[in-house]
PDB file of C-alpha atoms in Angstrom:
ATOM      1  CA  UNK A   1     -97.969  41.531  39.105  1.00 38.00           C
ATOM      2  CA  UNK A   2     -99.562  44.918  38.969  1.00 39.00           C
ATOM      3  CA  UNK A   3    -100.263  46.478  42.278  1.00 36.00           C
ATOM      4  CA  UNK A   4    -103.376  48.453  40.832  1.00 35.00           C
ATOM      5  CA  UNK A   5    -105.227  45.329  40.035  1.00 36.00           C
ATOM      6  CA  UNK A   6    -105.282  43.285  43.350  1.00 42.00           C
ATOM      7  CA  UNK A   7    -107.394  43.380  46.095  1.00 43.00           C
ATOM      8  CA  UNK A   8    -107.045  45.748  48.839  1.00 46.00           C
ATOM      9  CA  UNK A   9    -104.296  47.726  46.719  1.00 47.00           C
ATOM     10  CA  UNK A  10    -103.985  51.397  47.739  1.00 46.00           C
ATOM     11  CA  UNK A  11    -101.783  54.428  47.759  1.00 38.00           C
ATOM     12  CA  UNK A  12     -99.641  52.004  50.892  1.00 42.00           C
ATOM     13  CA  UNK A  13     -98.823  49.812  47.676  1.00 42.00           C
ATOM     14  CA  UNK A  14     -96.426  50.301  45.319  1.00 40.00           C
ATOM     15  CA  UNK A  15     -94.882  48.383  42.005  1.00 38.00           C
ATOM     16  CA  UNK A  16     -92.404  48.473  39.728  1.00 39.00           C
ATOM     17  CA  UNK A  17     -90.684  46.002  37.256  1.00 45.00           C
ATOM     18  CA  UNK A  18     -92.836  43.256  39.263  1.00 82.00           C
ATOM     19  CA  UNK A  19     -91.541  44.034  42.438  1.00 91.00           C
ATOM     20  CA  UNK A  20     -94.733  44.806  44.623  1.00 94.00           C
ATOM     21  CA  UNK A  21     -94.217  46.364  48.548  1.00 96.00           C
ATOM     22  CA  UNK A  22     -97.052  46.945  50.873  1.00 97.00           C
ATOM     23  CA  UNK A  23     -97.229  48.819  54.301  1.00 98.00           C
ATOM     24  CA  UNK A  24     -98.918  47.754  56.979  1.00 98.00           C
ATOM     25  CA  UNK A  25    -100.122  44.610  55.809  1.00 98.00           C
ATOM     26  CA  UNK A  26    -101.394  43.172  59.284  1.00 98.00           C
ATOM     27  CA  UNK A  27    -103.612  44.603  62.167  1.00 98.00           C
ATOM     28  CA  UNK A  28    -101.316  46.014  64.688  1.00 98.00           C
ATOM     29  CA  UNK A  29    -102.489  43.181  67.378  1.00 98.00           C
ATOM     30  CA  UNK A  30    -101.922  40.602  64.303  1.00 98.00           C
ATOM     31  CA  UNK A  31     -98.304  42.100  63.187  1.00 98.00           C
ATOM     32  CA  UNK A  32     -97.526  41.941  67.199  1.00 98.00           C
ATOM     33  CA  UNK A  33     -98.536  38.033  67.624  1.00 98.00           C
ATOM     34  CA  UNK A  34     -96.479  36.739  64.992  1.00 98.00           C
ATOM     35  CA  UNK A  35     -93.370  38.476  65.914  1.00 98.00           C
ATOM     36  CA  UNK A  36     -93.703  37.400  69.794  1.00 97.00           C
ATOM     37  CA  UNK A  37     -94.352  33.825  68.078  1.00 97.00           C
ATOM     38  CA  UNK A  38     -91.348  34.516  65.787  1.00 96.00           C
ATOM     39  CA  UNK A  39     -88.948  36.036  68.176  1.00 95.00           C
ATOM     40  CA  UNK A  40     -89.764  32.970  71.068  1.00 92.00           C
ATOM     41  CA  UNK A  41     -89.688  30.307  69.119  1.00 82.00           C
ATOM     42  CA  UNK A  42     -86.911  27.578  68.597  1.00 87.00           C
ATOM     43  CA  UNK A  43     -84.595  28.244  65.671  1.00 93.00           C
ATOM     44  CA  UNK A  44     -82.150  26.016  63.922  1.00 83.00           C
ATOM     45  CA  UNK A  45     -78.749  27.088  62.964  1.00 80.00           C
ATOM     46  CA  UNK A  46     -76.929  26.122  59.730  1.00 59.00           C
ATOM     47  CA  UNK A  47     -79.361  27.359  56.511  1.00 60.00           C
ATOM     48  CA  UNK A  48     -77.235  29.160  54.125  1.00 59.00           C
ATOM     49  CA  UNK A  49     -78.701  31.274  50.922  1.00 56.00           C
ATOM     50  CA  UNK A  50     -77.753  28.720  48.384  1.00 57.00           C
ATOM     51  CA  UNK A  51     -74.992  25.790  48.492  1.00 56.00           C
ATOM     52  CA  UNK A  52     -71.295  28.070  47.455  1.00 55.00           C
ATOM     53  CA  UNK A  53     -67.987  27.714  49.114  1.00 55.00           C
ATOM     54  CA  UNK A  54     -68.146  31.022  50.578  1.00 62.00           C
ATOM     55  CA  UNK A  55     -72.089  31.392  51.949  1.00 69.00           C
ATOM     56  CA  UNK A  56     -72.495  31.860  55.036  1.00 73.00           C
ATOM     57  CA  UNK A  57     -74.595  29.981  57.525  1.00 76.00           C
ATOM     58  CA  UNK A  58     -77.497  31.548  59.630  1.00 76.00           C
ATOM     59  CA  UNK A  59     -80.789  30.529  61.841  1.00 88.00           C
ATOM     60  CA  UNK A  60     -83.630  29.039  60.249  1.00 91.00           C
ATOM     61  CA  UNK A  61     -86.721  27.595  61.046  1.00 94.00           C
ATOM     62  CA  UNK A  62     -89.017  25.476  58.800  1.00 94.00           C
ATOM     63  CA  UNK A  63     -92.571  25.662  59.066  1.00 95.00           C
ATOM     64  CA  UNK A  64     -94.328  23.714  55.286  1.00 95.00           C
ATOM     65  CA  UNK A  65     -93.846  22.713  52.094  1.00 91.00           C
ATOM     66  CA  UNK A  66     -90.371  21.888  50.048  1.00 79.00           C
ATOM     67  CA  UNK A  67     -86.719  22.871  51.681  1.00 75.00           C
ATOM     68  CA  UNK A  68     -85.052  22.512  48.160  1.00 67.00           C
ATOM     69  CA  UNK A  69     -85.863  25.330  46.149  1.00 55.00           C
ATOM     70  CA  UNK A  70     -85.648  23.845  43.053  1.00 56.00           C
ATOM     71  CA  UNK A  71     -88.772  21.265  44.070  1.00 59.00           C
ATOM     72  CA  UNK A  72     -91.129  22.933  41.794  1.00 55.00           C
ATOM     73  CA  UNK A  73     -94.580  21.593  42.777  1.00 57.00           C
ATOM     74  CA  UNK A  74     -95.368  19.895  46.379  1.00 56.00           C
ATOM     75  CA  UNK A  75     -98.938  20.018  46.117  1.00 57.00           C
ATOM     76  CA  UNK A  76    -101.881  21.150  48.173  1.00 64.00           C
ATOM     77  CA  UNK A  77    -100.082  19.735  51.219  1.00 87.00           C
ATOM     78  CA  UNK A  78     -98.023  22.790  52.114  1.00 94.00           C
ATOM     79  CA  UNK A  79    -100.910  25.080  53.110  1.00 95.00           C
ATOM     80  CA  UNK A  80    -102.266  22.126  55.370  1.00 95.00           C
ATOM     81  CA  UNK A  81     -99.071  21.462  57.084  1.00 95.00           C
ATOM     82  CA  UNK A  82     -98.655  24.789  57.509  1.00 97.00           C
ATOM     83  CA  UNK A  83    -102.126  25.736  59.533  1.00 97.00           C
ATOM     84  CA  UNK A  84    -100.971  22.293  61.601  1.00 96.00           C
ATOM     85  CA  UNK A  85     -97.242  24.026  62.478  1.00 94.00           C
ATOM     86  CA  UNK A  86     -97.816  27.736  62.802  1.00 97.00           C
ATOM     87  CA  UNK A  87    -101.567  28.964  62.935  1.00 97.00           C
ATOM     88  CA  UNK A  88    -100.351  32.341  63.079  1.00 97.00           C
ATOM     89  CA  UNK A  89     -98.563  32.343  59.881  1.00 98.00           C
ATOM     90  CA  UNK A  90    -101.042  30.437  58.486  1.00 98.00           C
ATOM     91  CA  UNK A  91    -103.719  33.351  58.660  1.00 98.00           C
ATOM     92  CA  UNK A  92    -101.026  35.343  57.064  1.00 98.00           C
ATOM     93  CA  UNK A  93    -101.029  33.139  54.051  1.00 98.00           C
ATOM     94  CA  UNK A  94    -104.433  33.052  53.820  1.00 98.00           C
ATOM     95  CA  UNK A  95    -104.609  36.847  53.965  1.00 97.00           C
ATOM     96  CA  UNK A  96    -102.083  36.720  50.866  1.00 97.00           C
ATOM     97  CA  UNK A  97    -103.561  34.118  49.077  1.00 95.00           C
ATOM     98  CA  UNK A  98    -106.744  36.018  49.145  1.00 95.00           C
ATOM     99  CA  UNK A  99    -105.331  39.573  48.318  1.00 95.00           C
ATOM    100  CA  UNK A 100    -101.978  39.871  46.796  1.00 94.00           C
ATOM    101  CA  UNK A 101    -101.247  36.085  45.719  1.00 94.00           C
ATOM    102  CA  UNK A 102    -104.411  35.450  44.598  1.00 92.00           C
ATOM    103  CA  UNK A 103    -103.669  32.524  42.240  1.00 91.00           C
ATOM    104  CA  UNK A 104    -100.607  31.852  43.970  1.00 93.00           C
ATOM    105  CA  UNK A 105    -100.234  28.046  45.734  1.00 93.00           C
ATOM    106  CA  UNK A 106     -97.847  27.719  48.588  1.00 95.00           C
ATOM    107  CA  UNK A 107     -94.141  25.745  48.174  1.00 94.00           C
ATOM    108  CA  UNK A 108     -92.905  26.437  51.141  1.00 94.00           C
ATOM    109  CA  UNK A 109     -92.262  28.584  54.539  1.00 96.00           C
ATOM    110  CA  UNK A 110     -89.761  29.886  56.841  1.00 95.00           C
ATOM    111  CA  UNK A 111     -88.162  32.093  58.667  1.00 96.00           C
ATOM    112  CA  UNK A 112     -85.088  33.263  58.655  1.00 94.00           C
ATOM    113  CA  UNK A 113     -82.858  34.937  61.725  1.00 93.00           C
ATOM    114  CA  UNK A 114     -79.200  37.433  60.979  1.00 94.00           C
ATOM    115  CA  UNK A 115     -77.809  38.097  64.206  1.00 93.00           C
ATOM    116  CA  UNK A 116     -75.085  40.374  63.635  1.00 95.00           C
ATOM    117  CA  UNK A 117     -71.868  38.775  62.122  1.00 90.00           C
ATOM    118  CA  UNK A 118     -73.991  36.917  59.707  1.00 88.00           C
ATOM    119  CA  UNK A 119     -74.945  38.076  56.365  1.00 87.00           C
ATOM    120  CA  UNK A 120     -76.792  36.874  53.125  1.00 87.00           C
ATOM    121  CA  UNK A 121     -75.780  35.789  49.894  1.00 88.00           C
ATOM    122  CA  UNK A 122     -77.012  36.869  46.697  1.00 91.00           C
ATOM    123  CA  UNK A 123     -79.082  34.350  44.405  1.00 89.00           C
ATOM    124  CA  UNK A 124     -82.498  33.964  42.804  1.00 90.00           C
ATOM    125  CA  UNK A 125     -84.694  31.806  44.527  1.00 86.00           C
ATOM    126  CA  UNK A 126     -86.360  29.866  41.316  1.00 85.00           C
ATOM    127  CA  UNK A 127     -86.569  30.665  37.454  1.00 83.00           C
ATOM    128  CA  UNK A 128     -89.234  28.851  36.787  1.00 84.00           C
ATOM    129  CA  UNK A 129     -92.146  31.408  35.165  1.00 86.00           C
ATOM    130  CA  UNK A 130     -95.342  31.985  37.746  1.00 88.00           C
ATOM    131  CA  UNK A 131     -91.963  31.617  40.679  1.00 91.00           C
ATOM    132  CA  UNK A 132     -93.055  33.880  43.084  1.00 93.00           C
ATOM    133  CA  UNK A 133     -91.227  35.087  46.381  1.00 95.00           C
ATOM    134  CA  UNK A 134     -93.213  37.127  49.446  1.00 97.00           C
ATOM    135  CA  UNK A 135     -90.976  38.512  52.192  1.00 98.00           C
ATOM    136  CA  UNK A 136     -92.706  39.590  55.467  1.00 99.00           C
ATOM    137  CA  UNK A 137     -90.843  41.843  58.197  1.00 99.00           C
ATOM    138  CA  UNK A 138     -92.712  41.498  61.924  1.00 98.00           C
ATOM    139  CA  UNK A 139     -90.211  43.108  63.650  1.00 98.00           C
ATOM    140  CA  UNK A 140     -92.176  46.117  65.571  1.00 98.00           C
ATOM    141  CA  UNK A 141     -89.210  48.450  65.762  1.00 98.00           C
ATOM    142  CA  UNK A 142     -86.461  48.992  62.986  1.00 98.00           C
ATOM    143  CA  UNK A 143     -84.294  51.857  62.729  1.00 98.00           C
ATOM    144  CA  UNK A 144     -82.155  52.837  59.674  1.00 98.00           C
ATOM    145  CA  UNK A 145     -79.047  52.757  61.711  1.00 98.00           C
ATOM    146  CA  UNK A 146     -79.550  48.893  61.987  1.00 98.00           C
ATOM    147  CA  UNK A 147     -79.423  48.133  58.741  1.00 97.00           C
ATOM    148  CA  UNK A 148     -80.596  44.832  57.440  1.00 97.00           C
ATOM    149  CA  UNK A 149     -82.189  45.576  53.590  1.00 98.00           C
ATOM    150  CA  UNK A 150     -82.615  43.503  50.996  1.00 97.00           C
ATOM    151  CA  UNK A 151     -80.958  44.135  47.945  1.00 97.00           C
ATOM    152  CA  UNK A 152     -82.646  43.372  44.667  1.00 96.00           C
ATOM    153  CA  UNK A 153     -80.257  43.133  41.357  1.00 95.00           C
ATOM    154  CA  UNK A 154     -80.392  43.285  37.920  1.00 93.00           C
ATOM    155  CA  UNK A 155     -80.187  39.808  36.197  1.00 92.00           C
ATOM    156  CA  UNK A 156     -76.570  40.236  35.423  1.00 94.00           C
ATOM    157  CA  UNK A 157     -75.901  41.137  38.597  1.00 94.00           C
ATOM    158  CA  UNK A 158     -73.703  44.193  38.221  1.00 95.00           C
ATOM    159  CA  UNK A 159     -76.561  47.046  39.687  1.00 96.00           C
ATOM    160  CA  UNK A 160     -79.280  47.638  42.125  1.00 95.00           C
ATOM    161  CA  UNK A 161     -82.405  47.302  41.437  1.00 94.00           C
ATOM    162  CA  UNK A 162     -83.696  48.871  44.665  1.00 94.00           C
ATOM    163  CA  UNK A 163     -82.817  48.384  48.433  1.00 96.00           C
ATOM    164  CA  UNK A 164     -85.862  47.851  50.427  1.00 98.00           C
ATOM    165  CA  UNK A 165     -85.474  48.842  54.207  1.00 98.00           C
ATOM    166  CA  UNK A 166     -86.973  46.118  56.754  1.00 98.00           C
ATOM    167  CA  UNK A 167     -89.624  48.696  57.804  1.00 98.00           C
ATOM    168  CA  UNK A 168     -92.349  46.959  60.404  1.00 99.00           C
ATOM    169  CA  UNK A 169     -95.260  45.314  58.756  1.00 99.00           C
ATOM    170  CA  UNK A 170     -93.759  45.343  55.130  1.00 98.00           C
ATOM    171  CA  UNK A 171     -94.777  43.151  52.374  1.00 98.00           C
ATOM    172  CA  UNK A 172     -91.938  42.577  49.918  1.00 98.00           C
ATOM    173  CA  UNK A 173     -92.949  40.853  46.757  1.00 96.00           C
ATOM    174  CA  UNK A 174     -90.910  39.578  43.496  1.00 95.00           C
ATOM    175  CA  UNK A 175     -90.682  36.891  40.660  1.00 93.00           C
ATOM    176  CA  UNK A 176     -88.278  34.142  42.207  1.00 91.00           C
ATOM    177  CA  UNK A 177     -85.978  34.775  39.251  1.00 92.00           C
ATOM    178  CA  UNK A 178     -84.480  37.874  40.645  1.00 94.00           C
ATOM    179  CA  UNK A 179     -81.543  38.018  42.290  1.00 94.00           C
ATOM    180  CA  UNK A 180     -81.463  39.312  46.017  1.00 93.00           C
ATOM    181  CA  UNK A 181     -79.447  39.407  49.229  1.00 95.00           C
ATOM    182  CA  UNK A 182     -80.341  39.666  52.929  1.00 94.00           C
ATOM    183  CA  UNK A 183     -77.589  42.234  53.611  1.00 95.00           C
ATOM    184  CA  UNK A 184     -76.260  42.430  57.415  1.00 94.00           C
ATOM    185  CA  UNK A 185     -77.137  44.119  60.593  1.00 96.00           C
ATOM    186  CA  UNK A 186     -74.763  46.651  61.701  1.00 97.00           C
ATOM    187  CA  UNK A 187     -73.384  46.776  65.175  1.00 97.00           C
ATOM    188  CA  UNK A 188     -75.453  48.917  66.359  1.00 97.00           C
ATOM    189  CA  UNK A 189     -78.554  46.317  65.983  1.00 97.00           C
ATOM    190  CA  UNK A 190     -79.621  44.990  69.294  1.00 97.00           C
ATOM    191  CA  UNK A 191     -81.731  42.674  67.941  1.00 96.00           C
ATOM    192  CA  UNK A 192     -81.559  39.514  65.245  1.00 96.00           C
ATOM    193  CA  UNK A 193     -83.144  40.377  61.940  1.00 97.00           C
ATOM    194  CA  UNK A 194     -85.943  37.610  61.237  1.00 97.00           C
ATOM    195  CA  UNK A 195     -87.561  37.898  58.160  1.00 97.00           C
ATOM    196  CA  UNK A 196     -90.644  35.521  57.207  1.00 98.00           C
ATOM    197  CA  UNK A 197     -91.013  34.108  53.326  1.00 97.00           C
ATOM    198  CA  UNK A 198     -93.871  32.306  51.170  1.00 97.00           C
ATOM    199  CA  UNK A 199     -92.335  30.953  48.424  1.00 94.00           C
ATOM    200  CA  UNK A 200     -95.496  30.632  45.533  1.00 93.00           C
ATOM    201  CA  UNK A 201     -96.232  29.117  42.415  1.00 91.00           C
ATOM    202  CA  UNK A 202     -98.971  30.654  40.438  1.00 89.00           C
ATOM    203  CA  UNK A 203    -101.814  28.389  38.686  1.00 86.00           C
ATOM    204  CA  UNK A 204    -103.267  30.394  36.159  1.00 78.00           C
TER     205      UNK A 204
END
């Protein structure tokens, strides 16, 4: 998952130990759409990072494809019932699948809302090899006092990896076998922290 060899990579990208970020990935009018559409839309409350006593529950909402992670293959369907649910986000997967997940077929995606009070919980979204995760932050305003990262970890999980700030317009992208955690918002943060994923499988 070398930056340097996909489309459209430039000095905004960066990699390291497969973990890919890129700046600016939308037009400012297309970054702007999908967070009004984010931000306005209905959300569901109850999704938790994975199934343990102590995980916390936050807001959710479901656009295609599988809602167990460990459903490995769903098919051609999820990119179809995705353009039906959420156009918007649809043209963002397209603009992936074309550039950075070239390769890459779609398993799922959704969006995910931490008001403050609520936080993450670390785990790996899928081992299975070609597993990839792509993390997408619309908000148009963040500011370091708010907090909100996400954490990647080593696979023993007793270090950092790197923190990756929720910067506007980000692209965060890593092999679903590393382990990660939405960390909270701090009090300060007027706003809930949505975050929107594509969850890929890659066919070589």
């Amino acid at each position: 998952m070398e930056a340097a060899s996909r489309p459209g990579a430039s000095s905004a990208t960066r990699a390291w130990q497969d973990i890919t970020i890129v700046d600016d990935l939308l037009p400012p009018d297309e970054h702007a759409q999908i967070h009004r559409f984010l931000a306005a839309g209905q959300w569901s409350h109850g999704w938790r990072s994975h199934n343990g006593a102590q995980t916390q529950p936050f807001w959710n909402r479901h656009f295609a494809g599988a809602t167990d992670p460990a459903q490995l293959d769903v098919g051609p369907g999820a990119s179809d019932e995705l353009a039906r649910a959420a156009p918007l986000v649809h043209a963002c997967w397209r603009r992936l699948s074309q550039t950075y997940l070239t390769q890459h077929a779609l398993q799922s995606c959704y969006a995910n809302g931490l008001p403050y009070g609520a936080d993450g919980a670390l785990h790996a979204d899928l081992l299975a090899m070609g597993a990839c995760t792509a993390v997408y932050y619309p908000h148009e305003r963040w500011d370091p006092d708010w907090g909100g990262e996400t954490v990647l970890f080593n696979k023993d999980r007793t270090d950092i990896l790197c923190a990756v700030y929720p910067k506007p317009n980000r692209l965060l992208i890593f092999p679903g076998f590393v382990y990660h955690v939405a960390r909270g918002v701090s009090r300060a943060c007027p706003t809930m922290r949505i975050t929107l994923m594509f969850k890929t499988q890659w066919r070589p």
